[in-house]
PDB file of C-alpha atoms and ligand atoms in Angstrom:
ATOM      1  CA  MET A  26       6.843  -2.564 -11.993  1.00 87.00           C
ATOM      2  CA  VAL A  27       6.334  -0.266  -9.049  1.00 96.00           C
ATOM      3  CA  ASN A  28       7.390  -1.453  -5.613  1.00 98.00           C
ATOM      4  CA  PHE A  29       4.636  -0.446  -3.172  1.00 98.00           C
ATOM      5  CA  GLU A  30       6.194  -1.987  -0.062  1.00 98.00           C
ATOM      6  CA  THR A  31       6.396   0.075   3.100  1.00 98.00           C
ATOM      7  CA  ARG A  32       6.931  -0.857   6.707  1.00 98.00           C
ATOM      8  CA  ILE A  33       6.075   0.353  10.212  1.00 98.00           C
ATOM      9  CA  GLY A  34       7.600  -1.891  12.886  1.00 98.00           C
ATOM     10  CA  ASP A  35       6.177  -5.372  12.281  1.00 98.00           C
ATOM     11  CA  LEU A  36       3.520  -4.034   9.928  1.00 98.00           C
ATOM     12  CA  ARG A  37       4.882  -5.006   6.518  1.00 98.00           C
ATOM     13  CA  TYR A  38       2.645  -3.632   3.825  1.00 99.00           C
ATOM     14  CA  LYS A  39       2.836  -5.037   0.305  1.00 98.00           C
ATOM     15  CA  PHE A  40       0.473  -2.196  -0.553  1.00 98.00           C
ATOM     16  CA  PRO A  41       0.126   0.547   2.056  1.00 98.00           C
ATOM     17  CA  VAL A  42      -3.592   1.370   1.808  1.00 99.00           C
ATOM     18  CA  SER A  43      -6.184  -0.131   4.169  1.00 99.00           C
ATOM     19  CA  ASN A  44      -9.561   0.546   5.709  1.00 99.00           C
ATOM     20  CA  ALA A  45      -9.821   3.050   8.537  1.00 99.00           C
ATOM     21  CA  SER A  46     -10.996   1.554  11.802  1.00 98.00           C
ATOM     22  CA  GLY A  47     -14.776   1.618  12.006  1.00 98.00           C
ATOM     23  CA  VAL A  48     -15.440   1.126   8.313  1.00 98.00           C
ATOM     24  CA  TRP A  49     -16.174  -2.372   6.985  1.00 98.00           C
ATOM     25  CA  CYS A  50     -14.589  -4.082   9.962  1.00 99.00           C
ATOM     26  CA  THR A  51     -17.098  -4.779  12.746  1.00 99.00           C
ATOM     27  CA  ARG A  52     -18.164  -8.337  11.856  1.00 98.00           C
ATOM     28  CA  GLU A  53     -16.054 -11.314  10.810  1.00 98.00           C
ATOM     29  CA  ASP A  54     -17.517 -11.341   7.274  1.00 98.00           C
ATOM     30  CA  GLU A  55     -16.580  -7.674   6.776  1.00 99.00           C
ATOM     31  CA  LEU A  56     -13.050  -8.193   8.083  1.00 99.00           C
ATOM     32  CA  ILE A  57     -12.635 -11.136   5.715  1.00 98.00           C
ATOM     33  CA  GLU A  58     -13.906  -9.066   2.799  1.00 98.00           C
ATOM     34  CA  ILE A  59     -11.208  -6.478   3.485  1.00 99.00           C
ATOM     35  CA  ALA A  60      -8.605  -9.238   3.838  1.00 98.00           C
ATOM     36  CA  LYS A  61      -9.609 -10.671   0.438  1.00 98.00           C
ATOM     37  CA  SER A  62      -9.707  -7.260  -1.257  1.00 98.00           C
ATOM     38  CA  GLY A  63      -6.843  -5.194  -2.642  1.00 98.00           C
ATOM     39  CA  ALA A  64      -6.321  -3.611   0.795  1.00 99.00           C
ATOM     40  CA  GLY A  65      -2.789  -3.966   2.131  1.00 98.00           C
ATOM     41  CA  ALA A  66      -3.836  -4.461   5.758  1.00 99.00           C
ATOM     42  CA  VAL A  67      -6.923  -5.032   7.870  1.00 99.00           C
ATOM     43  CA  VAL A  68      -7.742  -2.662  10.717  1.00 99.00           C
ATOM     44  CA  PHE A  69     -10.355  -3.897  13.171  1.00 99.00           C
ATOM     45  CA  LYS A  70     -13.279  -1.910  14.593  1.00 98.00           C
ATOM     46  CA  SER A  71     -12.368  -0.284  17.905  1.00 98.00           C
ATOM     47  CA  MET A  72     -13.012  -2.979  20.475  1.00 98.00           C
ATOM     48  CA  THR A  73     -14.153  -2.518  24.050  1.00 98.00           C
ATOM     49  CA  LEU A  74     -13.951  -4.969  26.951  1.00 98.00           C
ATOM     50  CA  GLU A  75     -17.654  -5.807  26.599  1.00 98.00           C
ATOM     51  CA  PRO A  76     -19.793  -5.895  23.437  1.00 98.00           C
ATOM     52  CA  ARG A  77     -21.741  -2.682  22.770  1.00 98.00           C
ATOM     53  CA  GLN A  78     -24.837  -1.833  20.743  1.00 98.00           C
ATOM     54  CA  GLY A  79     -23.696   1.759  20.241  1.00 97.00           C
ATOM     55  CA  ASN A  80     -25.871   4.848  19.877  1.00 96.00           C
ATOM     56  CA  PRO A  81     -29.466   4.931  18.558  1.00 97.00           C
ATOM     57  CA  GLU A  82     -29.991   5.181  14.785  1.00 98.00           C
ATOM     58  CA  PRO A  83     -29.790   7.029  12.511  1.00 98.00           C
ATOM     59  CA  ARG A  84     -26.153   7.448  13.529  1.00 98.00           C
ATOM     60  CA  PHE A  85     -24.310   7.650  10.185  1.00 98.00           C
ATOM     61  CA  PHE A  86     -25.028  10.021   7.329  1.00 98.00           C
ATOM     62  CA  ALA A  87     -23.178  10.173   4.021  1.00 98.00           C
ATOM     63  CA  GLY A  88     -23.324  13.426   2.079  1.00 98.00           C
ATOM     64  CA  PRO A  89     -21.735  14.038  -1.336  1.00 97.00           C
ATOM     65  CA  ASN A  90     -18.329  14.994   0.044  1.00 98.00           C
ATOM     66  CA  PHE A  91     -18.480  14.177   3.729  1.00 98.00           C
ATOM     67  CA  SER A  92     -19.917  11.896   6.365  1.00 98.00           C
ATOM     68  CA  ILE A  93     -21.136  12.528   9.879  1.00 98.00           C
ATOM     69  CA  ASN A  94     -21.244   9.732  12.422  1.00 98.00           C
ATOM     70  CA  SER A  95     -22.032   9.188  16.036  1.00 97.00           C
ATOM     71  CA  MET A  96     -21.823   5.423  16.181  1.00 97.00           C
ATOM     72  CA  GLY A  97     -20.970   5.177  19.884  1.00 96.00           C
ATOM     73  CA  LEU A  98     -18.517   2.292  19.530  1.00 97.00           C
ATOM     74  CA  PRO A  99     -20.845  -0.521  18.477  1.00 98.00           C
ATOM     75  CA  ASN A 100     -18.649  -3.627  18.493  1.00 98.00           C
ATOM     76  CA  LEU A 101     -18.714  -7.299  19.385  1.00 99.00           C
ATOM     77  CA  GLY A 102     -16.212  -7.049  22.226  1.00 99.00           C
ATOM     78  CA  VAL A 103     -12.523  -7.861  22.530  1.00 99.00           C
ATOM     79  CA  ASP A 104     -12.990 -11.641  22.963  1.00 99.00           C
ATOM     80  CA  TYR A 105     -14.819 -11.869  19.615  1.00 99.00           C
ATOM     81  CA  TYR A 106     -12.029 -10.073  17.717  1.00 99.00           C
ATOM     82  CA  CYS A 107      -9.309 -12.127  19.441  1.00 99.00           C
ATOM     83  CA  ASP A 108     -11.103 -15.226  18.172  1.00 98.00           C
ATOM     84  CA  VAL A 109     -11.496 -13.850  14.617  1.00 98.00           C
ATOM     85  CA  VAL A 110      -7.856 -12.779  14.275  1.00 98.00           C
ATOM     86  CA  GLY A 111      -6.770 -16.379  14.853  1.00 98.00           C
ATOM     87  CA  LYS A 112      -8.654 -17.378  11.702  1.00 98.00           C
ATOM     88  CA  MET A 113      -7.129 -14.684   9.476  1.00 98.00           C
ATOM     89  CA  GLN A 114      -3.414 -15.439   9.506  1.00 98.00           C
ATOM     90  CA  HIS A 115      -3.352 -17.076   6.063  1.00 98.00           C
ATOM     91  CA  TYR A 116      -4.208 -13.771   4.346  1.00 98.00           C
ATOM     92  CA  ARG A 117      -0.645 -12.659   5.060  1.00 98.00           C
ATOM     93  CA  LYS A 118      -1.526  -9.023   5.655  1.00 98.00           C
ATOM     94  CA  PRO A 119      -0.945  -6.905   8.737  1.00 99.00           C
ATOM     95  CA  LEU A 120      -3.889  -7.354  11.125  1.00 99.00           C
ATOM     96  CA  VAL A 121      -4.259  -4.341  13.374  1.00 99.00           C
ATOM     97  CA  ALA A 122      -6.334  -4.273  16.568  1.00 99.00           C
ATOM     98  CA  SER A 123      -7.966  -0.994  17.550  1.00 98.00           C
ATOM     99  CA  ILE A 124      -8.624  -0.707  21.270  1.00 98.00           C
ATOM    100  CA  ALA A 125     -10.987   1.750  22.977  1.00 98.00           C
ATOM    101  CA  GLY A 126     -11.271   2.044  26.743  1.00 97.00           C
ATOM    102  CA  PHE A 127     -13.287   4.293  28.997  1.00 96.00           C
ATOM    103  CA  SER A 128     -10.427   4.595  31.512  1.00 95.00           C
ATOM    104  CA  ALA A 129      -6.681   4.056  31.754  1.00 96.00           C
ATOM    105  CA  GLU A 130      -7.396   0.690  33.428  1.00 97.00           C
ATOM    106  CA  ASP A 131      -9.617  -0.420  30.525  1.00 97.00           C
ATOM    107  CA  PHE A 132      -6.882   0.402  28.021  1.00 98.00           C
ATOM    108  CA  GLU A 133      -4.375  -1.625  29.996  1.00 98.00           C
ATOM    109  CA  GLU A 134      -6.675  -4.640  30.239  1.00 98.00           C
ATOM    110  CA  LEU A 135      -7.517  -4.455  26.526  1.00 98.00           C
ATOM    111  CA  CYS A 136      -3.846  -4.235  25.651  1.00 98.00           C
ATOM    112  CA  ARG A 137      -2.978  -7.220  27.841  1.00 98.00           C
ATOM    113  CA  LYS A 138      -5.694  -9.265  26.127  1.00 98.00           C
ATOM    114  CA  VAL A 139      -4.885  -8.449  22.510  1.00 98.00           C
ATOM    115  CA  ASP A 140      -1.179  -8.918  23.236  1.00 98.00           C
ATOM    116  CA  LYS A 141      -1.853 -12.666  23.606  1.00 98.00           C
ATOM    117  CA  TYR A 142      -3.402 -13.019  20.130  1.00 98.00           C
ATOM    118  CA  PRO A 143      -1.814 -12.875  16.677  1.00 98.00           C
ATOM    119  CA  PHE A 144      -2.473  -9.233  15.853  1.00 99.00           C
ATOM    120  CA  HIS A 145       0.542  -7.644  14.178  1.00 98.00           C
ATOM    121  CA  GLY A 146      -0.066  -4.246  15.717  1.00 99.00           C
ATOM    122  CA  ILE A 147      -2.256  -2.281  18.103  1.00 99.00           C
ATOM    123  CA  GLU A 148      -3.799   1.109  17.337  1.00 99.00           C
ATOM    124  CA  VAL A 149      -4.861   2.761  20.587  1.00 98.00           C
ATOM    125  CA  ASN A 150      -7.932   4.861  19.918  1.00 98.00           C
ATOM    126  CA  LEU A 151      -7.525   7.992  22.023  1.00 97.00           C
ATOM    127  CA  SER A 152      -9.821  10.052  19.813  1.00 96.00           C
ATOM    128  CA  CYS A 153     -13.373   8.703  19.693  1.00 92.00           C
ATOM    129  CA  PRO A 154     -15.583  11.800  19.482  1.00 85.00           C
ATOM    130  CA  ASN A 155     -18.920  10.123  20.144  1.00 89.00           C
ATOM    131  CA  LEU A 156     -19.182   8.979  23.722  1.00 80.00           C
ATOM    132  CA  VAL A 157     -22.079  10.803  25.296  1.00 77.00           C
ATOM    133  CA  GLY A 158     -20.857  12.728  28.318  1.00 77.00           C
ATOM    134  CA  LYS A 159     -17.179  11.759  27.844  1.00 81.00           C
ATOM    135  CA  GLY A 160     -14.272  13.775  26.537  1.00 91.00           C
ATOM    136  CA  ILE A 161     -11.651  12.812  23.980  1.00 96.00           C
ATOM    137  CA  PHE A 162      -8.648  11.255  25.765  1.00 96.00           C
ATOM    138  CA  ALA A 163      -6.068  12.777  23.439  1.00 97.00           C
ATOM    139  CA  TYR A 164      -7.150  16.331  24.280  1.00 97.00           C
ATOM    140  CA  ASP A 165      -5.782  15.785  27.794  1.00 96.00           C
ATOM    141  CA  ILE A 166      -2.249  15.337  26.558  1.00 97.00           C
ATOM    142  CA  PRO A 167      -0.482  14.500  29.873  1.00 97.00           C
ATOM    143  CA  HIS A 168      -3.135  11.873  30.714  1.00 97.00           C
ATOM    144  CA  ALA A 169      -3.033  10.441  27.193  1.00 97.00           C
ATOM    145  CA  LEU A 170       0.752  10.155  27.355  1.00 98.00           C
ATOM    146  CA  SER A 171       0.614   8.419  30.707  1.00 98.00           C
ATOM    147  CA  ILE A 172      -1.765   5.823  29.183  1.00 98.00           C
ATOM    148  CA  VAL A 173       0.617   5.351  26.254  1.00 98.00           C
ATOM    149  CA  ARG A 174       3.613   4.834  28.565  1.00 98.00           C
ATOM    150  CA  THR A 175       1.681   2.194  30.510  1.00 98.00           C
ATOM    151  CA  LEU A 176       0.710   0.384  27.306  1.00 98.00           C
ATOM    152  CA  ARG A 177       4.298   0.484  26.065  1.00 98.00           C
ATOM    153  CA  GLY A 178       5.197  -1.411  29.216  1.00 98.00           C
ATOM    154  CA  THR A 179       2.403  -3.914  28.546  1.00 98.00           C
ATOM    155  CA  THR A 180       3.148  -5.053  24.993  1.00 98.00           C
ATOM    156  CA  ASN A 181       6.078  -5.541  22.647  1.00 98.00           C
ATOM    157  CA  LYS A 182       3.814  -5.555  19.634  1.00 99.00           C
ATOM    158  CA  THR A 183       3.972  -2.687  17.157  1.00 99.00           C
ATOM    159  CA  LEU A 184       2.078   0.022  19.021  1.00 99.00           C
ATOM    160  CA  GLY A 185       0.527   3.278  17.851  1.00 98.00           C
ATOM    161  CA  VAL A 186      -2.069   5.845  18.797  1.00 98.00           C
ATOM    162  CA  LYS A 187      -4.947   7.264  16.817  1.00 98.00           C
ATOM    163  CA  LEU A 188      -5.194  10.995  17.329  1.00 98.00           C
ATOM    164  CA  PRO A 189      -7.879  13.610  16.817  1.00 98.00           C
ATOM    165  CA  PRO A 190      -7.376  16.847  14.910  1.00 98.00           C
ATOM    166  CA  TYR A 191      -5.379  19.408  16.875  1.00 98.00           C
ATOM    167  CA  ASN A 192      -5.795  23.108  16.272  1.00 95.00           C
ATOM    168  CA  GLU A 193      -2.456  24.310  17.537  1.00 97.00           C
ATOM    169  CA  ARG A 194       1.097  23.446  16.596  1.00 97.00           C
ATOM    170  CA  ALA A 195       2.052  23.477  20.295  1.00 98.00           C
ATOM    171  CA  GLN A 196      -0.361  20.619  20.979  1.00 98.00           C
ATOM    172  CA  VAL A 197       1.114  18.547  18.166  1.00 98.00           C
ATOM    173  CA  GLN A 198       4.589  19.293  19.468  1.00 98.00           C
ATOM    174  CA  GLN A 199       3.744  18.236  23.039  1.00 98.00           C
ATOM    175  CA  MET A 200       2.181  15.027  21.751  1.00 98.00           C
ATOM    176  CA  ALA A 201       5.007  14.274  19.319  1.00 98.00           C
ATOM    177  CA  GLU A 202       7.694  14.746  21.983  1.00 98.00           C
ATOM    178  CA  GLY A 203       5.834  12.576  24.491  1.00 98.00           C
ATOM    179  CA  LEU A 204       5.237   9.792  21.971  1.00 98.00           C
ATOM    180  CA  LEU A 205       8.887   9.754  20.904  1.00 98.00           C
ATOM    181  CA  GLU A 206       9.893   9.469  24.536  1.00 98.00           C
ATOM    182  CA  ALA A 207       7.366   6.688  25.152  1.00 98.00           C
ATOM    183  CA  GLY A 208       8.914   4.700  22.311  1.00 98.00           C
ATOM    184  CA  ILE A 209       5.855   3.711  20.308  1.00 98.00           C
ATOM    185  CA  GLU A 210       6.088   2.841  16.631  1.00 98.00           C
ATOM    186  CA  PHE A 211       3.359   4.911  14.985  1.00 98.00           C
ATOM    187  CA  VAL A 212       0.684   7.587  15.076  1.00 98.00           C
ATOM    188  CA  THR A 213      -2.488   7.390  13.050  1.00 98.00           C
ATOM    189  CA  THR A 214      -3.687  10.849  12.227  1.00 98.00           C
ATOM    190  CA  MET A 215      -6.331  12.052  12.082  1.00 98.00           C
ATOM    191  CA  ASN A 216      -9.675  10.856  13.404  1.00 98.00           C
ATOM    192  CA  SER A 217     -12.888  12.588  12.386  1.00 98.00           C
ATOM    193  CA  VAL A 218     -13.441  16.233  13.273  1.00 98.00           C
ATOM    194  CA  PRO A 219     -15.676  16.414  16.361  1.00 96.00           C
ATOM    195  CA  ILE A 220     -19.067  18.170  16.451  1.00 97.00           C
ATOM    196  CA  GLY A 221     -19.914  18.053  12.766  1.00 98.00           C
ATOM    197  CA  LEU A 222     -23.486  18.893  11.762  1.00 98.00           C
ATOM    198  CA  ASP A 223     -25.583  18.693   8.626  1.00 98.00           C
ATOM    199  CA  ILE A 224     -29.139  19.937   8.251  1.00 98.00           C
ATOM    200  CA  ASP A 225     -31.788  18.708   5.853  1.00 98.00           C
ATOM    201  CA  ILE A 226     -33.386  21.915   4.622  1.00 98.00           C
ATOM    202  CA  GLU A 227     -36.586  20.258   3.525  1.00 98.00           C
ATOM    203  CA  SER A 228     -37.435  18.695   6.877  1.00 98.00           C
ATOM    204  CA  GLU A 229     -35.348  21.265   8.771  1.00 98.00           C
ATOM    205  CA  THR A 230     -33.918  18.480  10.926  1.00 98.00           C
ATOM    206  CA  LYS A 231     -30.486  17.258  11.823  1.00 98.00           C
ATOM    207  CA  VAL A 232     -29.328  14.194   9.855  1.00 98.00           C
ATOM    208  CA  ILE A 233     -28.289  11.956  12.757  1.00 98.00           C
ATOM    209  CA  ARG A 234     -29.982  11.379  16.101  1.00 98.00           C
ATOM    210  CA  PRO A 235     -27.407  10.755  18.898  1.00 97.00           C
ATOM    211  CA  ASN A 236     -25.425  13.317  20.819  1.00 95.00           C
ATOM    212  CA  GLY A 237     -27.612  16.277  19.903  1.00 96.00           C
ATOM    213  CA  GLY A 238     -27.403  15.328  16.231  1.00 98.00           C
ATOM    214  CA  MET A 239     -23.723  16.197  16.012  1.00 97.00           C
ATOM    215  CA  GLY A 240     -20.875  13.795  15.352  1.00 97.00           C
ATOM    216  CA  GLY A 241     -17.501  13.122  13.787  1.00 97.00           C
ATOM    217  CA  LEU A 242     -17.050  14.777  10.399  1.00 98.00           C
ATOM    218  CA  GLY A 243     -15.109  12.749   7.850  1.00 98.00           C
ATOM    219  CA  GLY A 244     -14.627  12.495   4.101  1.00 99.00           C
ATOM    220  CA  PRO A 245     -12.999  14.613   1.396  1.00 99.00           C
ATOM    221  CA  GLU A 246     -13.942  17.838   3.214  1.00 98.00           C
ATOM    222  CA  ILE A 247     -11.276  17.130   5.869  1.00 98.00           C
ATOM    223  CA  LEU A 248      -8.429  16.028   3.580  1.00 98.00           C
ATOM    224  CA  HIS A 249      -6.325  19.149   3.893  1.00 98.00           C
ATOM    225  CA  SER A 250      -6.510  19.278   7.686  1.00 98.00           C
ATOM    226  CA  ALA A 251      -5.350  15.679   7.800  1.00 98.00           C
ATOM    227  CA  LEU A 252      -2.502  16.282   5.368  1.00 98.00           C
ATOM    228  CA  GLY A 253      -1.311  19.245   7.433  1.00 98.00           C
ATOM    229  CA  GLN A 254      -1.360  17.236  10.608  1.00 98.00           C
ATOM    230  CA  VAL A 255       0.567  14.363   9.012  1.00 98.00           C
ATOM    231  CA  ARG A 256       3.198  16.767   7.755  1.00 98.00           C
ATOM    232  CA  LEU A 257       3.567  18.558  11.082  1.00 98.00           C
ATOM    233  CA  PHE A 258       4.029  15.230  12.923  1.00 98.00           C
ATOM    234  CA  TYR A 259       6.555  14.129  10.327  1.00 98.00           C
ATOM    235  CA  GLU A 260       8.601  17.303  10.677  1.00 98.00           C
ATOM    236  CA  LEU A 261       8.448  17.341  14.469  1.00 98.00           C
ATOM    237  CA  THR A 262       9.459  13.691  14.774  1.00 97.00           C
ATOM    238  CA  GLU A 263      12.011  13.860  11.938  1.00 94.00           C
ATOM    239  CA  GLY A 264      10.626  10.644  10.518  1.00 92.00           C
ATOM    240  CA  LYS A 265      11.515   8.713  13.714  1.00 97.00           C
ATOM    241  CA  ILE A 266       7.970   7.475  14.193  1.00 98.00           C
ATOM    242  CA  GLY A 267       5.792   5.825  11.554  1.00 98.00           C
ATOM    243  CA  ILE A 268       2.786   7.818  10.402  1.00 98.00           C
ATOM    244  CA  ILE A 269      -0.479   6.364   9.177  1.00 99.00           C
ATOM    245  CA  GLY A 270      -2.338   9.081   7.297  1.00 99.00           C
ATOM    246  CA  VAL A 271      -6.127   9.141   7.371  1.00 99.00           C
ATOM    247  CA  GLY A 272      -8.759  11.720   6.558  1.00 98.00           C
ATOM    248  CA  GLY A 273     -10.620  12.398   3.348  1.00 98.00           C
ATOM    249  CA  VAL A 274      -8.856  10.023   0.945  1.00 99.00           C
ATOM    250  CA  LYS A 275     -10.848   9.330  -2.211  1.00 98.00           C
ATOM    251  CA  SER A 276      -8.221   8.599  -4.903  1.00 98.00           C
ATOM    252  CA  ALA A 277      -4.695   7.516  -5.798  1.00 99.00           C
ATOM    253  CA  GLU A 278      -3.728  11.200  -5.985  1.00 99.00           C
ATOM    254  CA  ASP A 279      -4.792  11.701  -2.377  1.00 99.00           C
ATOM    255  CA  VAL A 280      -2.811   8.614  -1.317  1.00 99.00           C
ATOM    256  CA  TYR A 281       0.272  10.028  -3.041  1.00 99.00           C
ATOM    257  CA  LYS A 282      -0.171  13.375  -1.268  1.00 99.00           C
ATOM    258  CA  PHE A 283      -0.161  11.572   2.093  1.00 99.00           C
ATOM    259  CA  ILE A 284       3.007   9.704   1.094  1.00 99.00           C
ATOM    260  CA  LEU A 285       4.758  12.944   0.118  1.00 98.00           C
ATOM    261  CA  ALA A 286       3.599  14.529   3.410  1.00 98.00           C
ATOM    262  CA  GLY A 287       5.209  11.716   5.421  1.00 98.00           C
ATOM    263  CA  ALA A 288       2.773   8.821   5.787  1.00 99.00           C
ATOM    264  CA  SER A 289       4.046   5.246   5.424  1.00 99.00           C
ATOM    265  CA  SER A 290       0.528   3.875   5.266  1.00 99.00           C
ATOM    266  CA  ILE A 291      -2.864   5.377   4.429  1.00 99.00           C
ATOM    267  CA  GLN A 292      -6.369   4.505   5.610  1.00 99.00           C
ATOM    268  CA  VAL A 293      -9.680   5.167   3.877  1.00 99.00           C
ATOM    269  CA  GLY A 294     -12.923   5.695   5.816  1.00 98.00           C
ATOM    270  CA  THR A 295     -15.854   7.633   4.369  1.00 98.00           C
ATOM    271  CA  VAL A 296     -15.163   6.826   0.721  1.00 98.00           C
ATOM    272  CA  LEU A 297     -14.719   3.133   1.555  1.00 98.00           C
ATOM    273  CA  ALA A 298     -18.122   3.193   3.276  1.00 98.00           C
ATOM    274  CA  LYS A 299     -19.567   4.611   0.068  1.00 98.00           C
ATOM    275  CA  ARG A 300     -17.777   2.535  -2.562  1.00 98.00           C
ATOM    276  CA  GLY A 301     -16.925  -0.716  -0.815  1.00 98.00           C
ATOM    277  CA  PRO A 302     -13.705  -2.771  -0.814  1.00 98.00           C
ATOM    278  CA  ALA A 303     -13.405  -2.830  -4.643  1.00 98.00           C
ATOM    279  CA  LEU A 304     -12.020   0.672  -4.076  1.00 98.00           C
ATOM    280  CA  PHE A 305      -8.600  -0.680  -3.054  1.00 99.00           C
ATOM    281  CA  SER A 306      -7.848  -2.308  -6.412  1.00 98.00           C
ATOM    282  CA  GLU A 307      -8.989   0.836  -8.199  1.00 98.00           C
ATOM    283  CA  ILE A 308      -6.651   2.970  -6.103  1.00 98.00           C
ATOM    284  CA  LYS A 309      -3.805   0.521  -6.767  1.00 98.00           C
ATOM    285  CA  ARG A 310      -4.433   0.616 -10.513  1.00 98.00           C
ATOM    286  CA  ASP A 311      -4.553   4.439 -10.565  1.00 98.00           C
ATOM    287  CA  LEU A 312      -1.514   4.773  -8.311  1.00 98.00           C
ATOM    288  CA  THR A 313       0.429   2.452 -10.624  1.00 98.00           C
ATOM    289  CA  THR A 314      -0.447   4.684 -13.585  1.00 98.00           C
ATOM    290  CA  LEU A 315       0.487   7.831 -11.663  1.00 98.00           C
ATOM    291  CA  LEU A 316       3.829   6.485 -10.450  1.00 98.00           C
ATOM    292  CA  ASN A 317       4.702   5.137 -13.894  1.00 98.00           C
ATOM    293  CA  GLN A 318       4.004   8.561 -15.393  1.00 98.00           C
ATOM    294  CA  LYS A 319       6.221  10.138 -12.781  1.00 98.00           C
ATOM    295  CA  GLY A 320       8.969   7.528 -13.161  1.00 98.00           C
ATOM    296  CA  VAL A 321       8.770   6.442  -9.518  1.00 98.00           C
ATOM    297  CA  ASN A 322       9.916   2.825  -9.053  1.00 98.00           C
ATOM    298  CA  ASP A 323       9.816   2.599  -5.282  1.00 98.00           C
ATOM    299  CA  LEU A 324       7.029   4.292  -3.341  1.00 98.00           C
ATOM    300  CA  GLN A 325       9.037   4.170  -0.131  1.00 98.00           C
ATOM    301  CA  ASP A 326      11.578   6.617  -1.561  1.00 98.00           C
ATOM    302  CA  LYS A 327       8.889   9.282  -1.719  1.00 98.00           C
ATOM    303  CA  ILE A 328       7.739   9.140   1.931  1.00 98.00           C
ATOM    304  CA  GLY A 329       7.981  12.625   3.435  1.00 98.00           C
ATOM    305  CA  SER A 330       9.730  14.056   0.380  1.00 98.00           C
ATOM    306  CA  VAL A 331       7.471  17.051  -0.280  1.00 98.00           C
ATOM    307  CA  GLN A 332       9.550  20.143  -1.039  1.00 98.00           C
ATOM    308  CA  ALA A 333       9.073  23.683   0.230  1.00 97.00           C
ATOM    309  CA  LEU A 334       8.231  26.266  -2.400  1.00 97.00           C
TER     310      LEU A 334
HETATM  311  C1  DHB B 402     -16.437   5.804  16.896  1.00 94.23           C
HETATM  312  C2  DHB B 402     -16.101   6.896  16.136  1.00 94.23           C
HETATM  313  C3  DHB B 402     -14.776   7.241  16.006  1.00 94.23           C
HETATM  314  O1  DHB B 402     -14.360   8.287  15.250  1.00 94.23           O
HETATM  315  C4  DHB B 402     -13.816   6.516  16.669  1.00 94.23           C
HETATM  316  O2  DHB B 402     -12.537   6.859  16.597  1.00 94.23           O
HETATM  317  C5  DHB B 402     -14.168   5.424  17.408  1.00 94.23           C
HETATM  318  C6  DHB B 402     -15.479   5.070  17.518  1.00 94.23           C
HETATM  319  C7  DHB B 402     -17.820   5.411  17.110  1.00 94.23           C
HETATM  320  O3  DHB B 402     -18.666   6.298  17.301  1.00 94.23           O
HETATM  321  O4  DHB B 402     -18.094   4.197  17.151  1.00 94.23           O
END
């Protein structure tokens, strides 16, 4: 018997693999499907203060090994999700709110609201790549850190931030140091890679409509960027902050790579959109086989344990 339990603050995972925010988690029925599946936690769609329709369609495209999206934060609004979370406690899985503001004030108000409801944790989305005419909060590191410090003063719940891909080690270092100082419990890394494009060569058109036809790139094509970013955060924070690894996961082997790199929990986006929530039990079955072959009894022992060559 393998013990799959891991923990980040109050997020106690019996199995540390869940959906990534945005996938299979916008409506109550989808959230309940994830809760009933083999997933070890339920992450909610990024919620805004008011409901939003999002960008015009087509806004999501799935290729063989990647996806491109420019959803534009379609969601039913914070009040809806605060109501739904009250009905989901009996599933006994971590329920994680994802909050998305358009200003520091929005983030604070969202945080104050969700703090009053029985979410087990809050993932602050500082990395949405799809808001027409707006930048990505987490690329302005001092501003992003000032938002995080304010939110830390607003809630005692397990608090983390979802980050975009960074291209420079210095950026990761500045973020890691600031987050350690702010005293939050986790980082979720990484969000989709901004400004992805695919072209249909028959019609010679772009594959999605909004934002000039370019959007967040996800799926197996970004796995190795995500793994690198997880590892760099782990090394720079010396394991003092929980890491949720996300980006390109398609299999139990990929989950195990994220564990070795330093993640305590793993999220699946593009491949979940493609295969549906039955995926979680398949990953659990395959991870059990893999860990048995390797003689690993306790997954937690392997977090961050990758060796240098
Ligand atoms: C959306 C996309 C993201 O990658 C994200 O982090 C939040 C929202 C979206 O377009 O809805």
